[in-house]
Each structure stands twice: as structure tokens, then as C-alpha cells.
Amino acid sequence: MYTHYQGPRGEVTSKGHYSQLQATGADLPQSNDNRELATKFADYFDNKIEHIMKELDNTNVSSANNSSETCVTSINSFRPTTEDEVKNIIKSMPNKTCSLDAFPTWVALQYADLLSPALTHLINCSLESGEMSILLREL
């Protein structure tokens, strides 16, 4: 399993991929003149892209599309949820909130006992009807 972390340019990557990038770092162009370095980098990445495109052209994609197995899963019925299930889910949420959240997590955690009956009713109505209010999707 890879450990994900932030790379030197802020990109999120896995340890395995980052070590591959470091291993190929010796191939990167170098120069003391900024203009020459920019030109070398442009050429370097043009060549990389050409190389990748040639490899993709040579890849046999037809074998991936010849899957004879089709997996179809359907859920035809739901059992109603209970207030205890909803309350346990609320209480298991990490106490993290973003300024973009319409409903702060700390409020849900603090008032789980009061919120769970109403949320249980909303969830069960949604499961029964097969519909969910647009307003609830944004929460």
C-alpha cells in the first residue's frame, strides 16, 4: 500500500510514484542561463510527450475492451433505518468543519439526540420514494 503525501510542487502523490520521479531527476536539463534552461525544458517535455504518445500508440487496448464478464448489481429494496443507526453515524463523524459547509459538524455532534428523529424520518422518506430533495443534496 502506498503512502500519499504532498510532493515538492504541492501535488499529492504516492511514495512509489514520487521515488520514480526522483530516480529520473538526473535526466532533467540543466543550465546557468535561464533562457537556455527554459528552451531545454521545453524540448525535454516535448520529447517526453512524444515518447509517451508513441508508447500509447503501441499499447494493445483491444484486450482491455474484450471483457466477457458483465457485473450488474441492483438494489431493489431498502430497509428503513433507525434513530439509533442515524445517531451512531452522526456521533462517529470526525469533528471537522469547512467554511463552505452548510451545516457545521459540531452542531450535528452536539445535538445528535435532537436531530436523529427528524433525519431518520427524512432518510426513510427518501428511501421509500426513491427521491431526495435538491436542498438536502447540498448539506
PDB file of C-alpha atoms in Angstrom:
ATOM      1  CA  MET A   1       0.000   0.000   0.000  1.00  0.00           C
ATOM      2  CA  TYR A   2       1.340   3.436  -0.941  1.00  0.00           C
ATOM      3  CA  THR A   3       1.537   6.305   1.470  1.00  0.00           C
ATOM      4  CA  HIS A   4       0.229   9.501  -0.079  1.00  0.00           C
ATOM      5  CA  TYR A   5       1.876  12.808   0.677  1.00  0.00           C
ATOM      6  CA  GLN A   6       2.483  16.208  -0.810  1.00  0.00           C
ATOM      7  CA  GLY A   7       5.322  16.447  -3.312  1.00  0.00           C
ATOM      8  CA  PRO A   8       7.720  19.380  -3.764  1.00  0.00           C
ATOM      9  CA  ARG A   9       5.362  21.269  -6.087  1.00  0.00           C
ATOM     10  CA  GLY A  10       2.300  20.738  -3.873  1.00  0.00           C
ATOM     11  CA  GLU A  11       0.978  17.775  -5.857  1.00  0.00           C
ATOM     12  CA  VAL A  12      -0.415  14.821  -3.949  1.00  0.00           C
ATOM     13  CA  THR A  13       1.390  11.683  -4.976  1.00  0.00           C
ATOM     14  CA  SER A  14       2.244   8.256  -3.658  1.00  0.00           C
ATOM     15  CA  LYS A  15       5.633   7.331  -2.280  1.00  0.00           C
ATOM     16  CA  GLY A  16       6.133   4.850  -5.119  1.00  0.00           C
ATOM     17  CA  HIS A  17       5.451   7.406  -7.850  1.00  0.00           C
ATOM     18  CA  TYR A  18       7.496  10.107  -6.135  1.00  0.00           C
ATOM     19  CA  SER A  19      10.539   7.841  -5.919  1.00  0.00           C
ATOM     20  CA  GLN A  20      10.176   7.168  -9.655  1.00  0.00           C
ATOM     21  CA  LEU A  21      10.170  10.916 -10.285  1.00  0.00           C
ATOM     22  CA  GLN A  22      13.269  11.342  -8.153  1.00  0.00           C
ATOM     23  CA  ALA A  23      15.023   8.488  -9.948  1.00  0.00           C
ATOM     24  CA  THR A  24      14.528  10.179 -13.328  1.00  0.00           C
ATOM     25  CA  GLY A  25      15.519  13.618 -11.996  1.00  0.00           C
ATOM     26  CA  ALA A  26      19.061  13.152 -13.317  1.00  0.00           C
ATOM     27  CA  ASP A  27      17.621  13.352 -16.849  1.00  0.00           C
ATOM     28  CA  LEU A  28      16.329  16.883 -16.283  1.00  0.00           C
ATOM     29  CA  PRO A  29      18.060  19.612 -18.277  1.00  0.00           C
ATOM     30  CA  GLN A  30      20.423  21.962 -16.507  1.00  0.00           C
ATOM     31  CA  SER A  31      21.922  25.316 -17.440  1.00  0.00           C
ATOM     32  CA  ASN A  32      23.107  28.529 -15.794  1.00  0.00           C
ATOM     33  CA  ASP A  33      21.366  30.640 -18.455  1.00  0.00           C
ATOM     34  CA  ASN A  34      17.621  30.983 -17.757  1.00  0.00           C
ATOM     35  CA  ARG A  35      16.645  31.339 -21.418  1.00  0.00           C
ATOM     36  CA  GLU A  36      18.670  28.289 -22.419  1.00  0.00           C
ATOM     37  CA  LEU A  37      17.241  26.342 -19.460  1.00  0.00           C
ATOM     38  CA  ALA A  38      13.679  27.246 -20.483  1.00  0.00           C
ATOM     39  CA  THR A  39      14.372  26.076 -24.043  1.00  0.00           C
ATOM     40  CA  LYS A  40      15.928  22.847 -22.794  1.00  0.00           C
ATOM     41  CA  PHE A  41      12.921  22.187 -20.546  1.00  0.00           C
ATOM     42  CA  ALA A  42      10.519  22.830 -23.420  1.00  0.00           C
ATOM     43  CA  ASP A  43      12.463  20.386 -25.608  1.00  0.00           C
ATOM     44  CA  TYR A  44      12.687  17.888 -22.756  1.00  0.00           C
ATOM     45  CA  PHE A  45       8.916  17.847 -22.207  1.00  0.00           C
ATOM     46  CA  ASP A  46       8.181  17.809 -25.953  1.00  0.00           C
ATOM     47  CA  ASN A  47      10.334  14.686 -26.221  1.00  0.00           C
ATOM     48  CA  LYS A  48       8.684  13.138 -23.151  1.00  0.00           C
ATOM     49  CA  ILE A  49       5.219  13.722 -24.619  1.00  0.00           C
ATOM     50  CA  GLU A  50       6.239  12.279 -27.993  1.00  0.00           C
ATOM     51  CA  HIS A  51       7.685   9.223 -26.232  1.00  0.00           C
ATOM     52  CA  ILE A  52       4.518   8.704 -24.168  1.00  0.00           C
ATOM     53  CA  MET A  53       2.298   9.102 -27.239  1.00  0.00           C
ATOM     54  CA  LYS A  54       4.352   6.522 -29.160  1.00  0.00           C
ATOM     55  CA  GLU A  55       4.060   4.115 -26.233  1.00  0.00           C
ATOM     56  CA  LEU A  56       0.298   4.660 -26.115  1.00  0.00           C
ATOM     57  CA  ASP A  57       0.028   4.022 -29.856  1.00  0.00           C
ATOM     58  CA  ASN A  58       1.841   0.709 -29.372  1.00  0.00           C
ATOM     59  CA  THR A  59      -0.340  -0.333 -26.428  1.00  0.00           C
ATOM     60  CA  ASN A  60      -2.864  -3.047 -27.135  1.00  0.00           C
ATOM     61  CA  VAL A  61      -6.091  -1.502 -25.860  1.00  0.00           C
ATOM     62  CA  SER A  62      -8.366  -4.018 -27.522  1.00  0.00           C
ATOM     63  CA  SER A  63      -7.584  -6.671 -24.904  1.00  0.00           C
ATOM     64  CA  ALA A  64      -8.970  -4.435 -22.156  1.00  0.00           C
ATOM     65  CA  ASN A  65     -12.240  -3.984 -24.028  1.00  0.00           C
ATOM     66  CA  ASN A  66     -12.817  -7.707 -24.621  1.00  0.00           C
ATOM     67  CA  SER A  67     -14.147  -8.451 -21.169  1.00  0.00           C
ATOM     68  CA  SER A  68     -16.793 -11.146 -21.462  1.00  0.00           C
ATOM     69  CA  GLU A  69     -17.998 -10.736 -17.889  1.00  0.00           C
ATOM     70  CA  THR A  70     -20.564  -8.105 -17.088  1.00  0.00           C
ATOM     71  CA  CYS A  71     -21.266  -7.325 -13.488  1.00  0.00           C
ATOM     72  CA  VAL A  72     -24.718  -5.972 -12.847  1.00  0.00           C
ATOM     73  CA  THR A  73     -25.759  -5.209  -9.305  1.00  0.00           C
ATOM     74  CA  SER A  74     -29.113  -3.796  -8.477  1.00  0.00           C
ATOM     75  CA  ILE A  75     -30.568  -2.787  -5.157  1.00  0.00           C
ATOM     76  CA  ASN A  76     -34.292  -3.310  -5.284  1.00  0.00           C
ATOM     77  CA  SER A  77     -35.249  -2.607  -1.709  1.00  0.00           C
ATOM     78  CA  PHE A  78     -34.029  -0.832   1.393  1.00  0.00           C
ATOM     79  CA  ARG A  79     -34.954  -1.496   4.968  1.00  0.00           C
ATOM     80  CA  PRO A  80     -35.895   1.570   6.975  1.00  0.00           C
ATOM     81  CA  THR A  81     -33.120   2.978   9.112  1.00  0.00           C
ATOM     82  CA  THR A  82     -33.480   3.517  12.840  1.00  0.00           C
ATOM     83  CA  GLU A  83     -32.872   6.540  15.038  1.00  0.00           C
ATOM     84  CA  ASP A  84     -30.071   4.658  16.796  1.00  0.00           C
ATOM     85  CA  GLU A  85     -28.303   3.978  13.476  1.00  0.00           C
ATOM     86  CA  VAL A  86     -28.547   7.627  12.463  1.00  0.00           C
ATOM     87  CA  LYS A  87     -27.416   8.810  15.908  1.00  0.00           C
ATOM     88  CA  ASN A  88     -24.414   6.421  15.827  1.00  0.00           C
ATOM     89  CA  ILE A  89     -23.426   7.636  12.362  1.00  0.00           C
ATOM     90  CA  ILE A  90     -23.638  11.263  13.471  1.00  0.00           C
ATOM     91  CA  LYS A  91     -21.608  10.599  16.612  1.00  0.00           C
ATOM     92  CA  SER A  92     -18.930   8.730  14.633  1.00  0.00           C
ATOM     93  CA  MET A  93     -18.283  11.733  12.363  1.00  0.00           C
ATOM     94  CA  PRO A  94     -14.943  13.479  12.896  1.00  0.00           C
ATOM     95  CA  ASN A  95     -15.357  16.970  14.331  1.00  0.00           C
ATOM     96  CA  LYS A  96     -14.117  18.726  11.186  1.00  0.00           C
ATOM     97  CA  THR A  97     -15.859  21.626   9.525  1.00  0.00           C
ATOM     98  CA  CYS A  98     -15.099  23.665   6.426  1.00  0.00           C
ATOM     99  CA  SER A  99     -16.284  27.232   5.989  1.00  0.00           C
ATOM    100  CA  LEU A 100     -18.192  26.009   2.907  1.00  0.00           C
ATOM    101  CA  ASP A 101     -20.252  23.517   4.940  1.00  0.00           C
ATOM    102  CA  ALA A 102     -23.915  24.467   5.090  1.00  0.00           C
ATOM    103  CA  PHE A 103     -24.236  22.757   8.464  1.00  0.00           C
ATOM    104  CA  PRO A 104     -21.257  22.700  10.877  1.00  0.00           C
ATOM    105  CA  THR A 105     -20.307  19.249  12.123  1.00  0.00           C
ATOM    106  CA  TRP A 106     -20.033  20.403  15.723  1.00  0.00           C
ATOM    107  CA  VAL A 107     -23.756  21.282  15.705  1.00  0.00           C
ATOM    108  CA  ALA A 108     -24.680  17.805  14.479  1.00  0.00           C
ATOM    109  CA  LEU A 109     -22.436  16.205  17.094  1.00  0.00           C
ATOM    110  CA  GLN A 110     -23.743  18.343  19.934  1.00  0.00           C
ATOM    111  CA  TYR A 111     -27.419  17.900  19.017  1.00  0.00           C
ATOM    112  CA  ALA A 112     -27.370  14.335  17.639  1.00  0.00           C
ATOM    113  CA  ASP A 113     -30.115  13.244  20.053  1.00  0.00           C
ATOM    114  CA  LEU A 114     -32.427  16.010  18.834  1.00  0.00           C
ATOM    115  CA  LEU A 115     -31.555  15.715  15.134  1.00  0.00           C
ATOM    116  CA  SER A 116     -31.685  11.936  14.738  1.00  0.00           C
ATOM    117  CA  PRO A 117     -35.523  11.556  14.773  1.00  0.00           C
ATOM    118  CA  ALA A 118     -36.006  14.178  12.038  1.00  0.00           C
ATOM    119  CA  LEU A 119     -33.067  12.894   9.969  1.00  0.00           C
ATOM    120  CA  THR A 120     -34.303   9.314  10.325  1.00  0.00           C
ATOM    121  CA  HIS A 121     -37.707  10.377   9.007  1.00  0.00           C
ATOM    122  CA  LEU A 122     -36.115  12.248   6.060  1.00  0.00           C
ATOM    123  CA  ILE A 123     -33.857   9.308   5.207  1.00  0.00           C
ATOM    124  CA  ASN A 124     -36.696   6.790   5.347  1.00  0.00           C
ATOM    125  CA  CYS A 125     -38.981   9.001   3.232  1.00  0.00           C
ATOM    126  CA  SER A 126     -36.184   9.387   0.695  1.00  0.00           C
ATOM    127  CA  LEU A 127     -35.550   5.626   0.586  1.00  0.00           C
ATOM    128  CA  GLU A 128     -39.270   4.892   0.286  1.00  0.00           C
ATOM    129  CA  SER A 129     -39.916   7.397  -2.509  1.00  0.00           C
ATOM    130  CA  GLY A 130     -36.609   6.966  -4.326  1.00  0.00           C
ATOM    131  CA  GLU A 131     -36.146  10.733  -4.374  1.00  0.00           C
ATOM    132  CA  MET A 132     -34.014  13.208  -2.486  1.00  0.00           C
ATOM    133  CA  SER A 133     -34.661  16.908  -2.196  1.00  0.00           C
ATOM    134  CA  ILE A 134     -32.165  19.123  -4.006  1.00  0.00           C
ATOM    135  CA  LEU A 135     -31.806  21.133  -0.795  1.00  0.00           C
ATOM    136  CA  LEU A 136     -30.714  18.030   1.117  1.00  0.00           C
ATOM    137  CA  ARG A 137     -28.117  17.124  -1.507  1.00  0.00           C
ATOM    138  CA  GLU A 138     -26.269  20.332  -0.733  1.00  0.00           C
ATOM    139  CA  LEU A 139     -25.956  19.602   3.003  1.00  0.00           C
TER     140      LEU A 139
END
